[in-house]
XYZ file of C-alpha atoms in Angstrom:
652
model
C -6.829 39.731 -18.414
C -4.799 41.333 -15.552
C -5.823 44.733 -14.213
C -2.955 46.309 -15.143
C -3.945 45.553 -18.759
C -7.287 47.151 -18.107
C -6.102 50.140 -16.747
C -4.081 50.651 -20.100
C -7.266 50.330 -21.901
C -9.333 52.910 -19.624
C -6.507 55.106 -20.118
C -6.467 55.180 -23.925
C -10.107 55.915 -23.889
C -9.672 58.836 -21.252
C -7.052 60.131 -23.611
C -8.595 59.691 -26.876
C -12.289 61.505 -25.062
C -10.589 64.234 -24.135
C -9.297 65.310 -27.212
C -12.496 64.784 -29.000
C -13.212 68.016 -30.909
C -15.058 70.803 -28.964
C -15.420 68.615 -25.724
C -16.282 72.054 -23.981
C -19.363 72.236 -26.148
C -20.729 68.748 -26.297
C -23.860 68.010 -24.746
C -24.066 66.581 -21.338
C -24.535 62.959 -22.283
C -20.877 62.761 -23.761
C -19.181 64.439 -20.868
C -21.202 62.342 -18.438
C -20.123 59.283 -20.548
C -16.502 60.512 -20.535
C -16.829 61.220 -16.560
C -17.957 57.484 -16.087
C -14.580 56.527 -17.979
C -12.509 58.552 -15.958
C -14.133 57.338 -12.670
C -13.444 53.636 -13.507
C -10.059 54.466 -14.405
C -9.748 55.761 -10.805
C -11.386 52.688 -9.065
C -8.766 50.521 -11.271
C -6.238 52.430 -10.062
C -7.123 52.065 -6.542
C -7.275 48.312 -6.885
C -3.705 48.347 -8.132
C -2.703 50.849 -5.247
C -1.573 53.099 -7.686
C -2.194 56.376 -5.454
C -1.007 59.044 -7.267
C -2.966 57.844 -10.544
C -6.032 57.463 -8.575
C -5.800 60.863 -7.257
C -5.150 62.309 -10.681
C -8.284 60.606 -12.168
C -10.357 62.055 -9.506
C -9.317 65.550 -10.259
C -9.967 64.790 -13.794
C -13.436 63.653 -13.034
C -14.228 66.918 -11.015
C -13.340 68.773 -14.115
C -15.915 67.004 -16.109
C -18.718 67.911 -13.763
C -21.634 69.706 -15.615
C -21.178 73.120 -14.057
C -17.423 73.287 -14.799
C -16.878 75.397 -18.148
C -14.727 78.423 -18.954
C -12.613 79.884 -21.930
C -9.767 77.588 -20.640
C -11.606 74.365 -19.939
C -10.184 72.559 -22.473
C -6.841 73.609 -21.994
C -7.063 72.550 -18.008
C -8.833 69.374 -18.868
C -5.911 68.350 -21.753
C -3.243 69.338 -18.906
C -4.916 67.352 -16.400
C -5.219 64.225 -18.965
C -1.631 64.350 -19.680
C -0.590 64.479 -16.160
C -2.926 61.291 -15.518
C -1.109 59.621 -18.375
C 2.485 60.140 -16.997
C 1.847 59.487 -13.447
C 0.162 56.020 -14.567
C 2.989 55.204 -16.697
C 5.647 55.919 -13.684
C 3.626 54.031 -11.245
C 2.893 51.295 -13.374
C 6.183 50.688 -14.652
C 7.397 50.829 -10.714
C 4.834 47.995 -9.791
C 5.887 45.545 -12.498
C 9.698 46.209 -12.058
C 8.785 45.018 -8.230
C 7.452 41.783 -9.424
C 9.454 38.968 -10.231
C 10.656 38.746 -13.747
C 8.117 37.450 -15.782
C 8.051 34.871 -17.954
C 6.576 35.269 -21.503
C 3.098 35.659 -21.579
C 2.009 35.414 -17.890
C 0.089 38.434 -17.277
C -2.345 38.243 -20.367
C -3.497 35.487 -22.793
C -1.781 35.810 -26.166
C -4.897 36.508 -27.839
C -5.717 39.578 -25.793
C -2.431 40.859 -26.354
C -2.688 40.680 -30.344
C -6.033 42.041 -30.411
C -5.265 45.051 -28.281
C -1.646 45.595 -29.767
C -2.863 45.056 -33.306
C -5.206 47.795 -33.435
C -2.596 50.339 -32.161
C -0.126 49.207 -34.687
C -2.397 49.925 -37.393
C -2.799 53.434 -36.110
C 0.778 53.729 -35.755
C 1.741 53.222 -39.241
C -1.256 55.476 -40.454
C -0.174 58.455 -38.187
C 3.793 58.067 -39.382
C 2.535 58.354 -42.666
C 0.360 61.370 -41.720
C 3.256 63.163 -39.932
C 5.593 62.442 -42.883
C 3.254 64.417 -45.146
C 2.689 67.331 -42.138
C 5.727 67.604 -40.153
C 3.978 70.309 -38.010
C 0.995 67.890 -37.332
C 0.744 67.807 -33.441
C -1.887 65.622 -33.194
C -0.264 62.796 -35.245
C 2.679 63.139 -32.826
C 0.186 62.753 -29.885
C -1.520 59.776 -31.480
C 1.785 58.343 -32.093
C 3.199 58.719 -28.430
C -0.141 57.187 -27.207
C -0.249 54.002 -29.300
C 3.594 53.193 -28.534
C 2.918 53.946 -25.130
C 0.061 51.482 -24.952
C 2.402 48.813 -26.800
C 4.854 49.409 -23.922
C 2.518 48.801 -21.436
C 0.787 45.543 -23.169
C 4.631 43.855 -23.729
C 5.481 44.968 -20.270
C 2.307 42.654 -19.055
C 2.935 39.917 -21.625
C 6.439 39.644 -20.504
C 8.205 40.905 -23.769
C 10.814 42.717 -22.583
C 12.611 43.748 -25.937
C 9.226 44.901 -27.410
C 8.795 46.762 -24.383
C 12.377 48.326 -24.956
C 11.716 49.352 -28.639
C 8.216 50.903 -27.771
C 9.679 52.894 -24.835
C 12.563 54.408 -26.511
C 10.470 55.158 -29.353
C 7.915 56.880 -27.260
C 10.799 58.769 -25.450
C 11.671 60.272 -28.751
C 8.095 61.326 -29.578
C 7.691 62.641 -26.083
C 10.934 64.858 -27.223
C 8.847 65.874 -30.267
C 5.542 66.956 -28.724
C 7.558 68.913 -25.860
C 9.496 70.859 -28.736
C 12.832 69.440 -27.744
C 13.390 67.599 -31.254
C 11.923 68.426 -34.823
C 10.316 65.859 -36.940
C 12.615 64.516 -39.540
C 13.245 61.525 -41.889
C 15.454 60.023 -39.625
C 12.992 59.884 -36.888
C 10.273 58.635 -39.432
C 12.321 55.867 -40.534
C 12.981 54.838 -36.835
C 9.329 54.892 -36.266
C 8.619 52.963 -39.050
C 11.410 50.309 -37.788
C 9.974 49.880 -34.712
C 6.418 49.382 -35.767
C 7.894 46.688 -38.315
C 9.414 44.986 -35.408
C 6.659 45.243 -32.967
C 4.686 44.090 -35.939
C 6.749 40.862 -35.975
C 6.201 40.441 -32.460
C 2.342 40.258 -32.699
C 2.676 37.994 -35.574
C 4.537 35.345 -33.613
C 2.303 35.874 -30.675
C -0.846 35.063 -32.666
C 0.704 31.884 -33.824
C 1.358 31.188 -30.192
C -2.009 31.913 -29.538
C -3.039 29.296 -32.021
C -0.594 26.708 -30.368
C 1.876 26.949 -32.978
C 5.854 26.430 -31.874
C 7.240 29.852 -32.592
C 9.658 31.942 -30.674
C 8.686 35.543 -30.112
C 11.376 37.933 -31.855
C 14.080 39.336 -29.460
C 16.988 40.443 -32.166
C 16.578 44.256 -32.028
C 19.930 44.951 -30.883
C 20.727 47.206 -34.055
C 17.349 48.607 -33.835
C 17.841 49.642 -30.064
C 21.236 50.768 -30.957
C 19.836 53.621 -33.406
C 17.096 54.529 -31.166
C 19.723 55.079 -28.112
C 21.968 57.057 -30.864
C 19.096 59.214 -32.058
C 17.778 60.026 -28.565
C 21.587 61.388 -27.756
C 21.839 63.207 -30.975
C 23.094 66.637 -30.935
C 19.819 68.531 -32.804
C 17.933 67.875 -30.040
C 18.983 71.393 -28.698
C 18.364 73.149 -31.875
C 14.757 71.908 -32.390
C 11.933 74.246 -33.277
C 9.106 73.969 -30.753
C 6.131 72.123 -31.494
C 2.818 73.687 -31.869
C 0.074 73.028 -29.167
C -2.217 70.239 -29.815
C -5.190 71.487 -31.219
C -8.631 69.501 -32.103
C -9.218 68.000 -35.244
C -12.061 66.504 -36.938
C -10.201 63.160 -37.112
C -9.809 63.054 -33.179
C -11.549 60.035 -31.549
C -14.939 60.017 -30.059
C -16.157 58.342 -26.851
C -19.806 58.173 -28.007
C -21.052 54.721 -28.925
C -19.825 51.353 -27.264
C -18.222 48.271 -28.782
C -17.228 44.797 -27.883
C -14.206 43.074 -29.443
C -15.259 39.361 -30.524
C -12.988 36.332 -31.493
C -13.280 36.278 -35.571
C -13.706 32.744 -35.359
C -16.912 32.861 -33.457
C -18.283 35.901 -36.019
C -17.585 33.367 -38.813
C -19.311 30.634 -36.909
C -22.442 32.827 -36.188
C -22.634 33.922 -40.076
C -22.260 30.166 -40.913
C -25.085 28.996 -38.532
C -27.254 32.198 -39.929
C -26.914 30.595 -43.337
C -27.805 27.421 -42.487
C -31.116 28.892 -40.797
C -31.714 30.409 -43.950
C -31.636 26.982 -46.084
C -33.662 25.477 -42.985
C -36.218 28.431 -42.908
C -36.566 28.066 -46.911
C -37.364 24.244 -46.881
C -39.901 24.742 -44.293
C -41.228 27.596 -46.232
C -41.652 25.406 -49.443
C -42.439 22.371 -47.975
C -45.716 21.033 -49.748
C -47.667 19.707 -46.674
C -47.171 23.170 -44.833
C -48.210 25.147 -47.975
C -51.148 23.151 -47.594
C -51.881 24.567 -44.411
C -54.899 26.998 -44.189
C -54.701 27.686 -40.563
C -54.368 31.424 -39.901
C -52.522 31.608 -36.556
C -50.029 28.620 -38.411
C -49.581 30.800 -41.507
C -48.851 33.887 -39.245
C -46.058 31.919 -37.319
C -44.237 30.710 -40.234
C -44.161 34.459 -41.575
C -43.131 35.696 -38.478
C -40.167 33.169 -38.329
C -39.144 34.228 -41.779
C -39.037 37.879 -40.880
C -36.690 36.939 -37.649
C -34.711 34.491 -40.020
C -34.234 37.551 -42.196
C -33.418 40.389 -39.919
C -30.968 37.816 -37.942
C -29.188 37.076 -41.409
C -29.068 40.588 -42.177
C -27.446 41.130 -38.923
C -25.022 38.327 -38.937
C -23.899 39.796 -42.434
C -23.207 43.416 -41.146
C -21.004 41.781 -38.345
C -18.502 40.907 -41.325
C -18.613 43.893 -42.988
C -15.595 46.305 -42.742
C -14.504 49.612 -44.752
C -12.131 49.004 -47.676
C -10.042 51.956 -45.999
C -8.075 49.809 -43.548
C -6.564 48.193 -46.821
C -5.861 51.365 -48.464
C -4.177 52.777 -45.253
C -1.568 49.592 -45.576
C -1.207 50.254 -49.373
C 0.109 53.825 -48.443
C 2.884 52.313 -46.736
C 3.638 49.879 -49.391
C 3.833 53.060 -51.706
C 6.122 54.973 -49.594
C 8.799 52.367 -49.380
C 8.491 51.674 -53.245
C 9.371 55.142 -54.062
C 11.915 55.419 -51.664
C 13.567 52.346 -53.558
C 12.715 53.723 -57.226
C 13.911 56.835 -56.765
C 10.769 58.554 -58.632
C 8.419 61.353 -57.303
C 4.646 60.690 -56.792
C 1.715 61.198 -54.641
C -1.022 58.351 -53.646
C -4.404 59.500 -53.800
C -7.373 57.779 -52.410
C -10.958 57.896 -52.421
C -13.765 55.898 -51.565
C -12.243 54.501 -48.338
C -15.613 54.060 -46.603
C -16.630 51.553 -49.179
C -17.531 48.366 -47.244
C -16.981 44.626 -48.054
C -16.960 41.509 -46.398
C -14.144 41.155 -44.054
C -12.804 37.990 -46.068
C -12.636 39.815 -49.202
C -11.002 42.719 -47.552
C -8.373 40.455 -46.149
C -7.542 38.892 -49.409
C -7.507 41.954 -51.256
C -3.892 43.013 -49.642
C -1.911 40.884 -51.872
C -3.295 42.068 -55.134
C -3.346 45.809 -54.281
C 0.233 45.297 -53.361
C 1.187 43.987 -56.822
C -1.013 46.812 -58.345
C 0.537 49.300 -56.444
C 3.947 48.207 -56.995
C 3.772 47.814 -60.738
C 2.049 51.378 -60.725
C 5.367 52.703 -59.484
C 8.245 50.357 -61.441
C 6.246 49.996 -64.826
C 4.086 52.593 -65.097
C 5.489 55.961 -63.537
C 8.255 57.698 -65.570
C 11.499 59.029 -63.575
C 11.194 62.882 -62.889
C 13.269 64.063 -65.577
C 11.634 61.620 -68.097
C 8.181 62.950 -67.207
C 9.100 66.924 -67.737
C 10.758 66.041 -71.212
C 7.247 64.617 -72.052
C 5.551 67.627 -70.866
C 4.483 66.295 -67.655
C 4.706 67.174 -63.748
C 7.660 65.847 -62.493
C 5.767 64.276 -59.672
C 3.648 61.193 -61.184
C -0.214 60.144 -59.676
C -1.076 56.990 -58.300
C -4.792 56.811 -57.666
C -6.670 54.125 -55.525
C -10.524 54.502 -55.226
C -13.407 52.401 -54.532
C -17.102 52.653 -55.519
C -20.387 50.493 -55.351
C -21.741 49.217 -58.710
C -24.557 47.018 -59.414
C -24.014 44.867 -55.996
C -20.369 44.715 -56.697
C -17.133 46.798 -55.282
C -14.872 48.156 -58.192
C -11.516 49.233 -57.064
C -9.531 51.316 -59.362
C -5.765 51.504 -59.340
C -4.414 53.878 -61.964
C -1.415 55.874 -62.788
C -0.869 58.763 -65.220
C 2.491 57.355 -66.478
C 3.746 55.903 -69.631
C 1.149 53.570 -70.403
C 1.720 49.655 -71.384
C 3.726 49.279 -74.232
C 1.745 46.710 -76.451
C 4.862 46.033 -78.829
C 6.754 45.331 -76.054
C 4.308 43.048 -74.343
C 3.782 41.048 -77.608
C 7.811 40.710 -78.184
C 7.808 39.278 -74.821
C 5.092 36.887 -75.522
C 6.590 35.669 -78.666
C 10.083 35.432 -76.814
C 8.182 32.935 -74.424
C 5.956 31.280 -76.752
C 3.051 32.774 -75.377
C 1.594 33.356 -78.752
C 2.366 32.038 -82.076
C 4.306 34.068 -84.792
C 1.624 34.624 -87.537
C -1.162 35.623 -84.768
C -3.203 38.765 -85.199
C -4.243 40.091 -81.810
C -6.625 42.769 -81.115
C -5.121 45.395 -78.599
C -7.434 44.056 -75.676
C -5.796 40.287 -76.001
C -2.174 41.826 -76.087
C -2.913 43.697 -72.819
C -4.434 40.385 -71.435
C -1.122 38.706 -72.052
C 0.363 40.321 -68.657
C -1.740 38.119 -66.811
C 0.260 35.057 -68.411
C 1.982 33.285 -65.289
C 5.626 34.152 -65.234
C 5.291 37.293 -67.670
C 7.525 40.331 -67.225
C 8.869 42.987 -69.417
C 11.481 44.283 -67.006
C 14.733 43.569 -68.518
C 16.650 42.863 -64.989
C 15.676 41.438 -61.714
C 15.552 44.304 -58.861
C 14.078 44.290 -55.437
C 10.908 45.456 -56.834
C 10.059 43.548 -60.179
C 11.556 41.455 -62.897
C 10.853 37.852 -61.017
C 7.707 37.014 -63.149
C 5.455 37.194 -60.143
C 2.692 39.659 -60.237
C -0.399 40.237 -62.339
C -1.019 36.120 -62.616
C -1.176 36.425 -58.924
C -3.959 39.399 -59.263
C -6.010 37.373 -61.314
C -5.886 34.215 -59.405
C -6.646 36.060 -55.835
C -9.324 37.805 -57.765
C -11.083 34.572 -59.397
C -11.033 32.767 -56.018
C -13.295 35.877 -54.550
C -15.626 35.462 -57.548
C -14.111 38.757 -59.009
C -12.438 39.670 -61.952
C -9.645 42.184 -63.140
C -9.777 44.448 -66.330
C -6.880 46.566 -67.673
C -7.099 49.617 -69.991
C -4.066 51.764 -70.727
C -3.267 54.550 -73.393
C 0.296 55.398 -74.401
C 1.702 58.426 -72.699
C -1.290 59.014 -70.565
C -1.468 56.385 -67.948
C -2.737 52.527 -67.243
C -6.013 51.458 -65.354
C -6.998 48.482 -63.523
C -10.347 47.731 -62.483
C -10.809 45.042 -59.666
C -14.369 44.087 -59.538
C -15.400 42.004 -56.537
C -18.828 40.695 -55.014
C -19.665 42.431 -51.619
C -20.055 39.178 -49.767
C -19.034 35.640 -49.967
C -21.931 34.044 -48.061
C -25.519 34.941 -48.794
C -27.108 36.735 -51.758
C -30.488 37.646 -52.914
C -31.100 35.560 -56.038
C -33.467 35.110 -58.899
C -34.012 31.328 -59.368
C -34.783 30.274 -63.030
C -35.464 26.847 -64.578
C -33.729 26.238 -68.292
C -34.169 22.385 -69.711
C -33.825 20.112 -66.859
C -31.534 22.599 -64.958
C -32.023 25.293 -62.509
C -29.714 28.157 -62.129
C -29.196 31.318 -59.854
C -28.964 34.908 -60.847
C -27.873 37.626 -58.470
C -30.981 39.940 -58.049
C -29.010 43.227 -58.333
C -27.743 41.863 -61.751
C -31.316 41.133 -62.933
C -32.977 44.115 -64.882
C -36.009 43.371 -65.832
C -37.898 39.978 -66.832
C -40.311 39.705 -70.072
C -42.342 37.350 -72.060
C -41.301 38.789 -75.591
C -43.743 39.671 -78.235
C -43.915 38.759 -81.932
C -41.906 42.043 -82.735
C -39.233 41.668 -79.653
C -36.378 39.379 -81.095
C -34.877 39.886 -84.521
C -32.105 37.844 -86.184
C -29.108 39.956 -87.260
C -27.253 38.302 -90.556
C -28.674 34.948 -89.648
C -26.393 34.609 -86.654
C -26.858 37.041 -83.968
C -30.522 37.292 -82.034
C -31.201 40.835 -80.556
C -33.946 42.098 -78.408
C -35.915 45.386 -79.047
C -36.706 46.894 -75.747
C -38.071 50.133 -75.600
C -35.808 51.376 -78.589
C -32.856 49.699 -77.289
C -30.964 46.698 -78.883
C -30.081 44.398 -76.325
C -28.166 41.095 -77.684
C -29.926 37.858 -76.880
C -27.501 35.029 -75.552
C -28.549 31.664 -75.329
C -27.750 29.664 -72.190
C -26.400 26.930 -74.734
C -24.085 29.173 -75.963
C -22.701 30.628 -72.679
C -22.569 26.960 -70.760
C -22.631 24.536 -73.755
C -24.939 21.734 -75.027
C -25.177 19.895 -71.713
C -27.947 22.574 -70.618
C -29.489 23.068 -74.317
C -33.430 22.886 -74.155
C -33.504 21.001 -77.738
C -36.918 19.483 -78.793
C -35.561 16.647 -81.287
C -32.251 18.330 -82.018
C -33.801 21.773 -82.764
C -33.114 24.535 -80.558
C -36.378 25.930 -78.855
C -37.479 29.359 -80.502
C -36.227 32.179 -78.200
C -39.740 34.068 -78.859
C -41.156 30.937 -76.762
C -38.966 31.959 -73.741
C -39.172 34.156 -70.744
C -36.333 36.855 -71.251
C -34.521 38.077 -68.533
C -32.277 40.790 -69.071
C -29.052 40.922 -66.866
C -26.379 43.507 -66.591
C -22.742 43.196 -65.655
C -20.891 46.270 -65.666
C -21.287 48.140 -68.997
C -22.628 45.053 -70.527
C -26.501 44.007 -70.646
C -27.985 40.970 -72.536
C -31.270 39.303 -72.465
C -31.216 35.541 -71.346
C -33.917 33.274 -72.767
C -35.008 30.727 -70.149
C -37.952 28.061 -69.919
C -39.240 29.354 -66.348
C -38.445 32.037 -63.816
C -39.242 30.299 -60.301
C -38.957 33.291 -58.325
C -36.773 35.227 -55.848
C -34.909 33.693 -52.992
C -32.174 34.060 -50.405
C -29.489 31.558 -50.962
C -26.431 30.662 -49.331
C -23.503 30.470 -51.517
C -21.609 27.004 -51.493
C -18.407 26.348 -53.087
C -18.660 23.164 -55.635
C -15.363 21.612 -53.918
C -11.984 21.765 -54.409
C -11.893 18.717 -56.759
C -14.068 20.800 -59.371
C -11.680 23.939 -59.453
C -12.298 26.989 -60.640
C -15.084 26.760 -63.391
C -15.506 29.952 -65.351
C -19.076 31.419 -65.184
C -20.143 29.329 -62.138
C -19.728 31.120 -58.611
C -20.738 28.239 -56.900
C -23.875 26.179 -55.716
C -26.874 26.584 -53.403
C -29.305 24.370 -51.685
C -33.073 25.395 -52.870
C -35.873 25.318 -51.060
C -36.888 21.551 -52.145
C -33.513 20.255 -51.185
C -32.202 20.129 -54.702
C -28.744 22.214 -55.700
C -29.066 24.973 -58.108
C -25.894 26.545 -59.761
C -25.004 30.160 -59.229
C -23.945 31.889 -62.450
C -21.183 34.452 -62.469
C -22.389 36.788 -64.967
C -19.129 39.149 -65.233
C -17.201 35.696 -65.810
C -19.656 34.706 -68.696
C -20.383 37.937 -70.077
C -16.715 38.999 -70.301
C -16.157 35.724 -72.664
C -15.133 36.554 -76.276
C -17.935 37.398 -78.664
C -20.247 39.080 -75.733
C -18.367 42.157 -75.341
C -21.077 43.888 -77.947
C -23.708 44.184 -75.233
C -25.522 47.399 -75.322
């Protein structure tokens, strides 16, 4: 990356650091760290011969000296920082203009451009929606201005002229707002979002170029630029209400801590290698010849190796973990656009944004959540007058929440709308021959019909719905992630969808059990207890169902033969082994709890989840396979899938 791009990065860090809440009262370590960043900015400007930028950075560094305080310290600091940004912008643009006209991508690798620009685009969308909700929020205006300003510089260095113009014109409109020359309006919000969308297309194309694909950077932005130019000349500029001066907020950026950006492919490779190391360490630990060694030093070294492997695995896994909040913020934009199309009134409530998941899972949840949000608005919520006639507020509520439950993350998408019309669903299913005319379906079975491919209750095709694509996509994508989706609905009160997904797709703590000639792997976080049943533990109800009485609680006993079929039956001359002769493993999935009789519990082990291969497809109740310590393969059971089968909903 050229020094110009590095200067933009440094400036972004300086501006964010200056507006950290209560910087005037911060400790010396924080102020010293910010001052070092300012001095690096001055050094970079000197190398680029940007004299005014260098001088401004040095003045800012002086202000950050330990003895500099006073009631107006923060105000003077902010003024100097803004002056630094303006000077750097002018001198950097002049420098780039003086050079020969660039060819696409000469100043920085496409990968670097994508990495930097994508981060700012995510911030732009979040801040635009924040500004739309609170037009008086000056901090959002300043944050937007900084992000468009940085993308403008990145586009100039990368030689993407149209993107530079779009970012520059949007930045100019935002500058008018922050200087009090223009109010925040619906037109401004719309143009900012349109600019962000165009810049997103540019970044996506650059990402494809970085992968070696033959694509062209989008250049067709004449209509957007015309609208931006027109807005800049609008007469309402002169009658704008002055924007309040920026005040520090809890959401402002901090300079504490450090980070480094790494290619995600390298992170994935590191996690894969850590997984292979876990397998190798397990093979070594359970090797019969090594197990016979009694030499204390050798045993100590093997234990040390095990501890290091475990710590490395945990660290590698943590690199893949990201908060679900970034996906929730994307849904806020989807929600806004659908509301405008549907002419409905509603607010989106979110909670649990800090719940962390494997990065791959978070990325793949985007499409299912988008379908759920669209359905909540289009199918779930009523129009304002309809809601008022039903005694509801004209403004509807859509809720998006995440929470941790038993080693999974459960994402709730709910609305307070009309609820699912079961009669209408059944009528549509009969029309499409999805059920037989004489079929007697329970309410839960009727609701399940909405997950059939091509199913839709919409009477007409619109830009939002009616094409028969939606809930089947949700279920299919969730199953790919070893997750599942549940639906609950009450007429007139609303609908709730629960998406249950695992925390990670790579490594899990597991309990290895043997049943007949097969070994199975149960996620350890789902195991509640293990016991040898006594004479008064297991009873038969109605000569059909077995139950276990565990501390005055009745828990259904579900045989592995029933769950997985006779291929794993532990039969003795055609007769099933009595459950009382087995070891009971009590497992829990969601609100359901059952006792599984197995022949033997072989112990706890960390296992690396391996796919069974595309040729086997998706097998209900099977999450994958794992290589065990002796080199054999064990089957990882998907308890959510197994216990969700018909007949096991009676679990305690």
